[in-house]
Coordinates of C-alpha atoms and ligand atoms in Angstrom, one line a residue:
X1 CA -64.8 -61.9 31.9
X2 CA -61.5 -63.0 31.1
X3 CA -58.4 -60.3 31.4
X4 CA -56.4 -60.0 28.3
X5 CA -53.0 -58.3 28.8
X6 CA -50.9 -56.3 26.0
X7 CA -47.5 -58.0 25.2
X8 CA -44.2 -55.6 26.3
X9 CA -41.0 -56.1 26.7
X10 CA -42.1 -59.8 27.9
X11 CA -43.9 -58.8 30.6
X12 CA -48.1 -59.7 30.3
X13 CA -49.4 -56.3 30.5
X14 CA -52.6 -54.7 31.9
X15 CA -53.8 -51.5 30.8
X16 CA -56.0 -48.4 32.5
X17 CA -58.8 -48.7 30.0
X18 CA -60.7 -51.5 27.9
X19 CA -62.6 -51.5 24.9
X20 CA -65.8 -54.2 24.0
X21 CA -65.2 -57.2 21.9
X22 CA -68.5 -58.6 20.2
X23 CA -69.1 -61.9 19.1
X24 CA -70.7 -61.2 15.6
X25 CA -72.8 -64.4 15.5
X26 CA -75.1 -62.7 18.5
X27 CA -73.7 -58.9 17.9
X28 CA -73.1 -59.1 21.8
X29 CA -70.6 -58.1 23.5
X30 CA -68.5 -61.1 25.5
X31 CA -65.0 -59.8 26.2
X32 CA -63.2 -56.7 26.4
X33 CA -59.7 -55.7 25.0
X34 CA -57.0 -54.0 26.4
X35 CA -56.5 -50.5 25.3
X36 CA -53.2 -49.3 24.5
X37 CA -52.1 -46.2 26.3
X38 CA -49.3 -43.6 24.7
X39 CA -47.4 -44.5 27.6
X40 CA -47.8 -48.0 26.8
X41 CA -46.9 -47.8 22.8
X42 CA -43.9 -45.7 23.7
X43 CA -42.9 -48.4 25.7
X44 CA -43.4 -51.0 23.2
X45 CA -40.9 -49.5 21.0
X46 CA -38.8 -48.2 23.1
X47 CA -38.4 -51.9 24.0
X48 CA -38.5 -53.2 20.9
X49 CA -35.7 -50.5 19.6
X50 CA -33.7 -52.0 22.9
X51 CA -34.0 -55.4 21.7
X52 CA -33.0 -55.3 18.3
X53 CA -29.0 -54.9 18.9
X54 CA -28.6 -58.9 20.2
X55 CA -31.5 -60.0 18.3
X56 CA -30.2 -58.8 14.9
X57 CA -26.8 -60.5 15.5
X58 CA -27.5 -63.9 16.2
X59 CA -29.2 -66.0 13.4
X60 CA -29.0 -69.2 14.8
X61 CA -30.2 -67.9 18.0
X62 CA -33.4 -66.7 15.7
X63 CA -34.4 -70.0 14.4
X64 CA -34.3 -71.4 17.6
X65 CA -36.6 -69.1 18.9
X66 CA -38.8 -69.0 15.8
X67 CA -39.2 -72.5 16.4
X68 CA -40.3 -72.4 20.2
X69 CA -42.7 -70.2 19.3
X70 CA -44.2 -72.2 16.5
X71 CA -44.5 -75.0 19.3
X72 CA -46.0 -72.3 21.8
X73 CA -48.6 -71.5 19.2
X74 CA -49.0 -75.6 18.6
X75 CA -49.6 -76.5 22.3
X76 CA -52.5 -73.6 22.8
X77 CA -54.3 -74.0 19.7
X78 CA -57.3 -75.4 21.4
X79 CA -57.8 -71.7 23.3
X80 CA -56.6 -69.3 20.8
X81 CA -59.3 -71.0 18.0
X82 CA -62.2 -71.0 20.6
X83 CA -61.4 -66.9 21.1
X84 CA -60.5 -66.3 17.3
X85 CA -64.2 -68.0 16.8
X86 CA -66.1 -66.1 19.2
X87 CA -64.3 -62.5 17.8
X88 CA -64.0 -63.4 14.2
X89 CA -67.0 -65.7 13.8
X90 CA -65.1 -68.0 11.3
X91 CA -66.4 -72.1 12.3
X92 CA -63.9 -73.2 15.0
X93 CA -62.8 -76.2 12.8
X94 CA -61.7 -73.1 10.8
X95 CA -60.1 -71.6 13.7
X96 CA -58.4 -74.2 14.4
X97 CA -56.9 -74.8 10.8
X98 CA -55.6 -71.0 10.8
X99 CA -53.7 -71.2 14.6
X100 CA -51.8 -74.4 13.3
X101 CA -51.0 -72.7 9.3
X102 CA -49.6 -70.0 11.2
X103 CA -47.5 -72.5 13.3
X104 CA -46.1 -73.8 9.9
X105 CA -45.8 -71.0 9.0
X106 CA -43.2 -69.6 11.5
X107 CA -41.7 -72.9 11.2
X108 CA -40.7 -72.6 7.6
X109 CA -39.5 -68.7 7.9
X110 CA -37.4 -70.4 10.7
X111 CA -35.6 -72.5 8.1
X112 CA -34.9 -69.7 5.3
X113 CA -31.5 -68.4 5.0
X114 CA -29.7 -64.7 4.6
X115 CA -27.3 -65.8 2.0
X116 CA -24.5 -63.3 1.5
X117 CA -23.8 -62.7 -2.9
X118 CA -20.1 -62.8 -3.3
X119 CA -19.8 -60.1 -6.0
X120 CA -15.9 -60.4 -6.3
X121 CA -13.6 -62.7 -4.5
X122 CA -9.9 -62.1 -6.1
X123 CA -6.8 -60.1 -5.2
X124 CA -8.1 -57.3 -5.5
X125 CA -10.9 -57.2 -3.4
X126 CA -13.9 -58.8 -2.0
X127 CA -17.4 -56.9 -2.9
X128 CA -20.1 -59.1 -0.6
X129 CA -23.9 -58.1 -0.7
X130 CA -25.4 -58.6 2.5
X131 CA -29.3 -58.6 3.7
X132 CA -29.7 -56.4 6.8
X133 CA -32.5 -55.8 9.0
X134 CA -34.2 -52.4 9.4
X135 CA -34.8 -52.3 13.0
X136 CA -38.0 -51.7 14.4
X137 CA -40.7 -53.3 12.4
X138 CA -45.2 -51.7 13.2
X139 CA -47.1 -54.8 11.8
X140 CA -50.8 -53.8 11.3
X141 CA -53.3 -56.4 10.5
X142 CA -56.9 -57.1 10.0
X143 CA -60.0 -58.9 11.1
X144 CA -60.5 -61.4 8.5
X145 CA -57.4 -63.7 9.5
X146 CA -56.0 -62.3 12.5
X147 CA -53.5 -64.7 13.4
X148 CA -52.9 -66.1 10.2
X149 CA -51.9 -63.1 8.6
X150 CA -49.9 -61.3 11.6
X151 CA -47.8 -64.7 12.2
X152 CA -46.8 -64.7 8.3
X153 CA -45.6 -60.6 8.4
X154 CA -43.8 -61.4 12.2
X155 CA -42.3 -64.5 11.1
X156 CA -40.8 -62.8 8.5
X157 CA -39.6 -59.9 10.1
X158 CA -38.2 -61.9 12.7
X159 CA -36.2 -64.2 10.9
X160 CA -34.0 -61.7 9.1
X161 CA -33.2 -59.8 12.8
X162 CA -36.2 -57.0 13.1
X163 CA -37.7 -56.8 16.4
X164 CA -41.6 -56.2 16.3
X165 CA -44.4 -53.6 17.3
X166 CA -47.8 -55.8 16.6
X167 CA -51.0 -54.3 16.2
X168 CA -54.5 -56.3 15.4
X169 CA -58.0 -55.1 14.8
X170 CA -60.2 -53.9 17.3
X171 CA -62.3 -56.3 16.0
X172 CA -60.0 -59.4 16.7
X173 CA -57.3 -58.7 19.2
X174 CA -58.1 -61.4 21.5
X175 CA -56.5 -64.2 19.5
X176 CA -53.5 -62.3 18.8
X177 CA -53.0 -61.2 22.9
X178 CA -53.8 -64.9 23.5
X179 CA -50.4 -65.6 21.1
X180 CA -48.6 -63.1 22.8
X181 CA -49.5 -64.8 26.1
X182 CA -48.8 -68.2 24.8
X183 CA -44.9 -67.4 23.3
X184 CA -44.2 -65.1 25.9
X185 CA -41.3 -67.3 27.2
X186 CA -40.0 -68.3 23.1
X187 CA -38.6 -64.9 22.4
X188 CA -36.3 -63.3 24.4
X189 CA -37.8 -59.7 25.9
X190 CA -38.9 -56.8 23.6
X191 CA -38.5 -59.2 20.6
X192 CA -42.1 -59.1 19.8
X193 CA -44.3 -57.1 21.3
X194 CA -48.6 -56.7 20.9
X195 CA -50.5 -53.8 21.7
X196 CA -54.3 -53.4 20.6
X197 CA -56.4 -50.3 20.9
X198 CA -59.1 -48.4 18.8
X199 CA -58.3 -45.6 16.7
X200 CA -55.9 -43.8 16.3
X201 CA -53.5 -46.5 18.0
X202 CA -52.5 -47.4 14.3
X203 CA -51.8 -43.9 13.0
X204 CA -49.8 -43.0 16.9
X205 CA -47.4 -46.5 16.2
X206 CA -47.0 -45.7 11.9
X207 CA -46.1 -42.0 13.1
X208 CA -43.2 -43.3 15.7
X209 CA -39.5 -42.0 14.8
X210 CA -37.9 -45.4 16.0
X211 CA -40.4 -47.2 13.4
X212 CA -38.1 -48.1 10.5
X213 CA -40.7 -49.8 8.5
X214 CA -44.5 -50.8 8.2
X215 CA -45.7 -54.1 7.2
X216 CA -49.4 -53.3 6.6
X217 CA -52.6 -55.4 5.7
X218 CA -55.6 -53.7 5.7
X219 CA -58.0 -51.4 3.0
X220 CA -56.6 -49.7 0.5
X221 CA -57.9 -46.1 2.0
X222 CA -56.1 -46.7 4.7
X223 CA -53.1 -48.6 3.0
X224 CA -53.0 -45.1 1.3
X225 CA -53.1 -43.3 4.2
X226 CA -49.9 -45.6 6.0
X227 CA -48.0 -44.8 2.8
X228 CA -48.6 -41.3 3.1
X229 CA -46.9 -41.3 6.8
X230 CA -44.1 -43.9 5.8
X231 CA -43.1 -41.2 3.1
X232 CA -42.5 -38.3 5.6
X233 CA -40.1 -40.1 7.4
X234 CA -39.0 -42.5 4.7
X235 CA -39.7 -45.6 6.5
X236 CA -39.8 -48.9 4.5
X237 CA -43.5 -49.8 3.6
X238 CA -44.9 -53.1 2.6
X239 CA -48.7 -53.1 1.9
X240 CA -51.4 -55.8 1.1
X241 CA -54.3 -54.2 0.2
X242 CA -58.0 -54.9 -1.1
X243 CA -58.9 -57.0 -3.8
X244 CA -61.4 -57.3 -6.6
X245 CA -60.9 -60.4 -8.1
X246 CA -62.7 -61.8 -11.3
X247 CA -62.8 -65.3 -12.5
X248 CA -63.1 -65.7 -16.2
X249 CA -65.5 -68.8 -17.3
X250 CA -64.6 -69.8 -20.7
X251 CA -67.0 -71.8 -22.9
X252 CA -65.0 -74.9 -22.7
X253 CA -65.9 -75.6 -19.0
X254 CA -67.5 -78.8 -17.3
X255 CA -70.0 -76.5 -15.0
X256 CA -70.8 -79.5 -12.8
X257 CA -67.2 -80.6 -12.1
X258 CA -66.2 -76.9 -11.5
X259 CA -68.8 -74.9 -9.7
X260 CA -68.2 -75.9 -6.8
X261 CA -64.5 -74.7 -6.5
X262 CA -65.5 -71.7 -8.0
X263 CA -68.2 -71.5 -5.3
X264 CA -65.6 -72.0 -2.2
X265 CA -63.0 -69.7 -4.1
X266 CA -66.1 -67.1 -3.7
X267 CA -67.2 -67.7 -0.2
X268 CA -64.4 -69.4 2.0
X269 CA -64.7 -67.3 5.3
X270 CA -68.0 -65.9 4.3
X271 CA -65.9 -63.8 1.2
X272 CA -64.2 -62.4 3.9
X273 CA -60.9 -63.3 2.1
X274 CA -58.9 -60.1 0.3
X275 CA -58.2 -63.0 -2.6
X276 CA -61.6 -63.9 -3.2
X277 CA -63.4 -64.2 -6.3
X278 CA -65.6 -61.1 -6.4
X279 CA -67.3 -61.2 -9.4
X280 CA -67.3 -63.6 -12.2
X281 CA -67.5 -63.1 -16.3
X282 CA -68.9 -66.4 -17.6
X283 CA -69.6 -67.5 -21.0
X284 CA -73.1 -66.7 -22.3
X285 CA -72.8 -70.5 -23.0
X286 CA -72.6 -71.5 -19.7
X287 CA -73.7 -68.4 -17.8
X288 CA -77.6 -69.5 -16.7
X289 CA -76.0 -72.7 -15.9
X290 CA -73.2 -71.7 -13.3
X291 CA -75.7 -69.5 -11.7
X292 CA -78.2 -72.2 -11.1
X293 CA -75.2 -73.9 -9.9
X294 CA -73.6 -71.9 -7.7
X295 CA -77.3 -70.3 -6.1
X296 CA -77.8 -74.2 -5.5
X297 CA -74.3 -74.2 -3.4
X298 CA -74.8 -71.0 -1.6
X299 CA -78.4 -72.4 -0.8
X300 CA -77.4 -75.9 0.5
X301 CA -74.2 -74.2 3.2
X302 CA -75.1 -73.8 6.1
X303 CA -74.4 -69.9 7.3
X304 CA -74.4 -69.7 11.4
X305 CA -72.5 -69.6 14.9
X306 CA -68.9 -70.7 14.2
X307 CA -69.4 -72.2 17.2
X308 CA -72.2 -75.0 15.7
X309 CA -71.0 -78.0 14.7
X310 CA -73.0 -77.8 11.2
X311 CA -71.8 -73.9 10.5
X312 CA -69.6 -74.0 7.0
X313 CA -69.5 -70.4 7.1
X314 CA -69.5 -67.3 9.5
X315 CA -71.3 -64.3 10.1
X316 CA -69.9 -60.8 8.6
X317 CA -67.5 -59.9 11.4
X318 CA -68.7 -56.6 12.4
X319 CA -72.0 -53.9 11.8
X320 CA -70.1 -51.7 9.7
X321 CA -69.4 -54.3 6.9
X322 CA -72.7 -55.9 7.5
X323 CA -73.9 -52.8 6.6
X324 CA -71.7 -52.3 3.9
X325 CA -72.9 -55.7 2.2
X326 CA -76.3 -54.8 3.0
X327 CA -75.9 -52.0 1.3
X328 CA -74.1 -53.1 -1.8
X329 CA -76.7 -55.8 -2.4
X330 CA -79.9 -53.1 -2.2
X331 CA -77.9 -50.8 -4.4
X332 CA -77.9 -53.9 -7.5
X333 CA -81.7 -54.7 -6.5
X334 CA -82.9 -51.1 -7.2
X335 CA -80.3 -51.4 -10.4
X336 CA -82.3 -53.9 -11.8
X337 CA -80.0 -57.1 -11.2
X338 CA -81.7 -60.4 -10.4
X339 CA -80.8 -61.7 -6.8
X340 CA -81.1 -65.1 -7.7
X341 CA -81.1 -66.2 -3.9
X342 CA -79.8 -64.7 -0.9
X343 CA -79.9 -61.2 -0.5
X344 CA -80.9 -60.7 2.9
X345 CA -80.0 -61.6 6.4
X346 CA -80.4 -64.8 8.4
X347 CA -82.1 -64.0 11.8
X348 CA -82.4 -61.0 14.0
X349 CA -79.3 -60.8 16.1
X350 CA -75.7 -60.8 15.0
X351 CA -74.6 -60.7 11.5
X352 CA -75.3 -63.3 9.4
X353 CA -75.9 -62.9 6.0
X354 CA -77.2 -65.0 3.6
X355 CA -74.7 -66.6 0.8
X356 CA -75.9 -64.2 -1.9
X357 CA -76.2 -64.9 -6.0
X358 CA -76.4 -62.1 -8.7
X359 CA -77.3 -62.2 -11.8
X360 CA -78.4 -59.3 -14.3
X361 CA -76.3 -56.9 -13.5
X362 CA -73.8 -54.8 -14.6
X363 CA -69.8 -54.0 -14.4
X364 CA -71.0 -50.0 -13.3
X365 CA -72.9 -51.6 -10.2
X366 CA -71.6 -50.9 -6.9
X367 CA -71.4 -54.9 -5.9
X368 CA -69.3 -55.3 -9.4
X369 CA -66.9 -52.2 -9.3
X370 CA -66.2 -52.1 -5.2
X371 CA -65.1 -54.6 -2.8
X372 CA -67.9 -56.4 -1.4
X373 CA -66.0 -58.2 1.2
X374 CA -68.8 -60.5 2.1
X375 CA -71.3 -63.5 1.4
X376 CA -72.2 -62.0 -2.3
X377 CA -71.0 -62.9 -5.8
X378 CA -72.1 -60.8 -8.6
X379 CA -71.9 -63.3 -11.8
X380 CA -71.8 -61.4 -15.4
X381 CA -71.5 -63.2 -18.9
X382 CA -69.8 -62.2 -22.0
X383 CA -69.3 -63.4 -25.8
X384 CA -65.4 -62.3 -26.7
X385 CA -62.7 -63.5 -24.1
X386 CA -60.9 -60.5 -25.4
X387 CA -63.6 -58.3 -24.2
X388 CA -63.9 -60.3 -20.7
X389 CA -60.1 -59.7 -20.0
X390 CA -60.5 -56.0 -20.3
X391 CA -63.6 -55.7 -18.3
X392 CA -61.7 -58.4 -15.3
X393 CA -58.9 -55.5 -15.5
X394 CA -61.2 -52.5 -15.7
X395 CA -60.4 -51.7 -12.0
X396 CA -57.5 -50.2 -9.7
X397 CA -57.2 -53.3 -7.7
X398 CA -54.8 -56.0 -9.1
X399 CA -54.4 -58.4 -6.5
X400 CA -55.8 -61.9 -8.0
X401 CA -57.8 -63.5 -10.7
X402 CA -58.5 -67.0 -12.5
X403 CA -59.4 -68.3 -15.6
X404 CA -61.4 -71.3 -15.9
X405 CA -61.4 -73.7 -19.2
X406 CA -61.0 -77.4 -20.0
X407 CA -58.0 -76.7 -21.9
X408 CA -55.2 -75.5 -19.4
X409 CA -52.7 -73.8 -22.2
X410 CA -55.9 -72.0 -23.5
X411 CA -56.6 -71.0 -19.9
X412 CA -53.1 -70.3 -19.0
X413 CA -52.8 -67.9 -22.0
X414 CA -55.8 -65.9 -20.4
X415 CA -54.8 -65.9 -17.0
X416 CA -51.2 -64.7 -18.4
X417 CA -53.1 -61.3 -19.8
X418 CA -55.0 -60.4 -16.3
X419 CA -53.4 -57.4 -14.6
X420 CA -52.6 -59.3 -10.7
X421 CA -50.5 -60.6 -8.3
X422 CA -51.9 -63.9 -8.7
X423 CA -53.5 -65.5 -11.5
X424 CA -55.0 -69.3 -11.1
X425 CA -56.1 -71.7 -13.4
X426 CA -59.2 -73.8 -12.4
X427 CA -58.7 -72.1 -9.1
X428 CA -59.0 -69.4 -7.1
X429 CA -57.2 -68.6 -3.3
X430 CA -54.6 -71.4 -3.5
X431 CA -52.1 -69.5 -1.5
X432 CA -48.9 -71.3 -0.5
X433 CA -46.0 -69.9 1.5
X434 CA -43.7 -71.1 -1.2
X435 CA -44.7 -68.3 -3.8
X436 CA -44.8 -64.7 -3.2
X437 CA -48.0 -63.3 -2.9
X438 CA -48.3 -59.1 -3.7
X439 CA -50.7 -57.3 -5.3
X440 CA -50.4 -54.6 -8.5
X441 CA -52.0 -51.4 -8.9
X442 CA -53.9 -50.8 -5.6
X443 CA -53.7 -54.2 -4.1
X444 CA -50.7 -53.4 -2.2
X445 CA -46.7 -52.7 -2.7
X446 CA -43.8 -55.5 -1.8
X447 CA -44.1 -59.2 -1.6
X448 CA -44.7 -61.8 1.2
X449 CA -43.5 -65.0 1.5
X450 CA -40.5 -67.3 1.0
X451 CA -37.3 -65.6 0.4
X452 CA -39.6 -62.6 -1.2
X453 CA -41.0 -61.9 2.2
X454 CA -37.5 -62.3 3.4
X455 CA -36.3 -60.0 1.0
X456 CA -38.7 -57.6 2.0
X457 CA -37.7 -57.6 5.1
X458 CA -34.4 -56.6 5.0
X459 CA -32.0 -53.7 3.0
X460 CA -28.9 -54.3 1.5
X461 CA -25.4 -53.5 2.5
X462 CA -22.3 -53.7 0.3
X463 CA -19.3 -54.9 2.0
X464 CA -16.3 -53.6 -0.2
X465 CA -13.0 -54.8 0.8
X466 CA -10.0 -53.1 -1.0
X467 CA -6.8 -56.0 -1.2
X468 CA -3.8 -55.7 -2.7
Ligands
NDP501 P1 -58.7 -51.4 7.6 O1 -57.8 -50.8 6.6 O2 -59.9 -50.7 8.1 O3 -57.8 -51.7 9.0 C1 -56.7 -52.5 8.9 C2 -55.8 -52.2 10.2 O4 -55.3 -50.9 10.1 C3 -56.6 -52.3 11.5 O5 -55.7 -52.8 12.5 C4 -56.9 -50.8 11.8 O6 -57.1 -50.5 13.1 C5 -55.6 -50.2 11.2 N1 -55.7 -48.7 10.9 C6 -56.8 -48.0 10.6 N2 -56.4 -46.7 10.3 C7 -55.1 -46.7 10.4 C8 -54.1 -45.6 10.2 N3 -54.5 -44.4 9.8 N4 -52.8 -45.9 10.5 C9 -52.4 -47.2 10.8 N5 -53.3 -48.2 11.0 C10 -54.6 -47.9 10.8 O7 -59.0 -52.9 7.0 P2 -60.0 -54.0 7.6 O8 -59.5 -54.3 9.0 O9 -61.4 -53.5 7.4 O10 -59.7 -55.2 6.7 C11 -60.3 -55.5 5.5 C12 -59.5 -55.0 4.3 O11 -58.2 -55.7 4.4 C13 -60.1 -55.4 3.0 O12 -60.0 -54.4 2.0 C14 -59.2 -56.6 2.5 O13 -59.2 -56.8 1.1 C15 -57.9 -56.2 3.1 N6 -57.0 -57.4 3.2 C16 -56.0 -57.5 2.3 C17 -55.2 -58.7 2.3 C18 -54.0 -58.8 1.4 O14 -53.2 -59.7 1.7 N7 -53.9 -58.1 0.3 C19 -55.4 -59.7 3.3 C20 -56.6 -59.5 4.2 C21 -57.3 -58.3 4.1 P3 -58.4 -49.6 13.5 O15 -59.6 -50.3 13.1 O16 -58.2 -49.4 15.0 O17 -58.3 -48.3 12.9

């Protein structure tokens, strides 16, 4: 087996003890991951807290950096997919597609900018508002787009002069070691720096004193629980949490043209997407027909080992929220709910579950009220639009939604009266670095993203010069 090292102060760094990485398309183990001693994270801030003096200074210094690493990441996507397949189970082609967005990714935060407001400028005296970093920034990330999402939160962080403490799953910390490895030589030492460990590795990093702010992704338990250590020590948080997105059908709709979308908005990286549709309200016009539509999709994709050249979509990435899913569809079945296909899993080893329609079921069942987080889409109907926006908003999450309709204003009026982050028309998970992305309610605090993400990144100073 291959030797993956932790990331400090530039050096590649091996550790006293491992833990077991399992490839969830054959639930077998095939690597093990370096575990983070509290030696090790001490030293990982301690060196990141070193760093940030000459990093914070030098902007143009920055995007140079920023951009090596983008390159870095370029030049070894081939590697880091093959390992983000084998850990995450995602199809490599997949893979592949999330090393290079994250490459863009740090590209464009190289390009944004940290302009200074000029308040007042005359003789008697200049008032400047300036963005300045916090210092050291813990980024904690999940399993569901490892690289992707850390590479967004360090870019960002980065950019405006934090140094960084970055912490994956222990479900997927290959990929990100593997893009420690591959920019070691971009950043100058202590700059960034990964560690990866099991519990309570997270809790030990959000609980250090030189920790000036969190950038968390992750569930909104423990997205409480991060917030709830932040405020002891006041430290800056930024969270993205869970979802439970609904898409609202109208009666206006061309099933055929749309179903599909809907479909893929539903199941892109097996539903393993916190912006995911989760459950869907449909017209009692067009409701039996969307099923049939959509349990014809989720019949026809091929579910398998990301590593098969026909695989469209992954397994679950680990037991527990196999279980979970498992357990969420049973729960509708003994409700009463039709499972109109799916609704069980594909083989005997690993974690493949079957693309999943529900019909008959409803907005009290588990699947509906709780993030499934999986292959499964719940699919309700209703007669008064009114009454489909309140139920879509019945729910502490707030992170995305969609409204569906042939007649975009009509739509757009809808979607304007959903309690979210994000709210589509005619689709669903169109993300682009260009808007900020945040959720309301429980789906997270701050903003990523663009200047947001820059914003949230940084503090303000006043510079107040007296003249005269
Ligand atoms: P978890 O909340 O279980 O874990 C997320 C990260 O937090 C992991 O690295 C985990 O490591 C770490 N962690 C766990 N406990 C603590 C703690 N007390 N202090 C600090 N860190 C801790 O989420 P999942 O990994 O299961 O990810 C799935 C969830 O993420 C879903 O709810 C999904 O919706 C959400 N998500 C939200 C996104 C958004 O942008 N809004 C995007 C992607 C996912 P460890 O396992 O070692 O404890």
């Amino acid at each position: 087996m291959s030797e993956y090292k932790l990331l400090i102060n530039g050096d590649l760094v091996s550790t006293e003890s491992s833990f077991p990485v399992i490839n969830p398309a054959s639930g077998e183990v095939f690597a093990r991951g370096p575990e983070c001693s509290p030696e090790q994270l001490n030293q990982a801030v301690e060196t990141a807290q070193a760093a940030f003096p000459a990093w914070s200074k030098d902007l143009a210094a920055r995007k140079k950096a920023l951009v090596a690493m983008a390159g870095a990441i370029q030049a070894n996507s081939e590697s880091i997919a093959q390992v983000l397949t084998l850990e995450q189970g995602k199809p490599l082609q997949q893979a592949k597609t999330e090393i290079m967005g994250s490459a863009i990714q740090i590209q464009l935060a190289a390009g944004l900018e940290l302009p200074v407001e000029v308040i007042q400028d005359n003789d008697k005296g200049l008032i400047e508002v300036r963005r300045k970093p916090y210092g050291v920034v813990a980024t904690i990330t999940p399993w569901n787009f490892p690289v992707s999402i850390a590479m967004g939160k360090v870019a960002s962080a980065l950019i405006a002069g934090n140094t960084v403490v970055l912490k994956p799953s222990p479900y997927t910390p290959l990929s990100t070691l593997l893009v420690g490895q591959a920019i070691q030589s971009a950043l100058p030492p202590g700059v960034l720096n990964i560690i990866t460990g099991s519990d309570p590795l997270g809790s030990h990093l959000t609980n250090h004193p030189y920790i000036r702010k969190i950038d968390f992704t992750g569930s909104v338990g423990t997205g409480k629980k991060v917030a709830a250590v932040a405020a002891t020590d006041l430290k800056r948080v930024t969270l993205e949490l869970g979802g439970n997105d609904a898409a609202i059908v109208l009666d206006d709709v061309d099933v055929d043209a749309m179903a599909k979308k809907l479909f893929w908005g539903a199941f892109t990286n097996s539903g393993q997407v916190c912006i995911a549709t989760k459950r869907v309200y449909a017209h009692e016009s067009v409701h039996q027909k969307l099923v049939q539509s959509l349990a014809a999709m989720a019949d026809k994709v091929v579910v398998g080992d990301g590593m098969l050249p026909e695989t469209r979509l992954g397994p679950v990435n680990n037991k527990a929220q196999f279980d979970r899913v498992s357990e969420l569809v049973e729960d509708a079945r003994k409700g009463g709910a039709t499972i109109v296909t799916g609704g069980q899993p594909i083989g005997d080893k690993g974690y493949c579950y079957a693309n999943t329609i529900i019909s008959d079921v409803d907005d009290s069942a588990r699947i509906v009220a709780e993030e499934q987080f999986g292959p499964v889409l719940p699919v309700l109907s209703f007669s008064d639009v009114d009454d489909a926006i309140r139920r879509a908003n019945d729910t502490h999450f707030g992170l995305g939604g969609s409204v569906w309709s042939s007649n975009v204003d009509r739509a757009t009026e809808v979607a304007s009266q959903l309690e979210c982050g994000t709210a589509w028309v005619n689709q669903h998970l169109a993300l682009t670095p260009m808007a900020p992305f945040g959720g309301s309610k429980w789906s997270g605090m701050g903003y990523i993203n663009g200047r947001w993400g820059l914003e949230g990144s940084t503090e303000l100073q006043v510079i107040n010069v007296k003249r005269g």
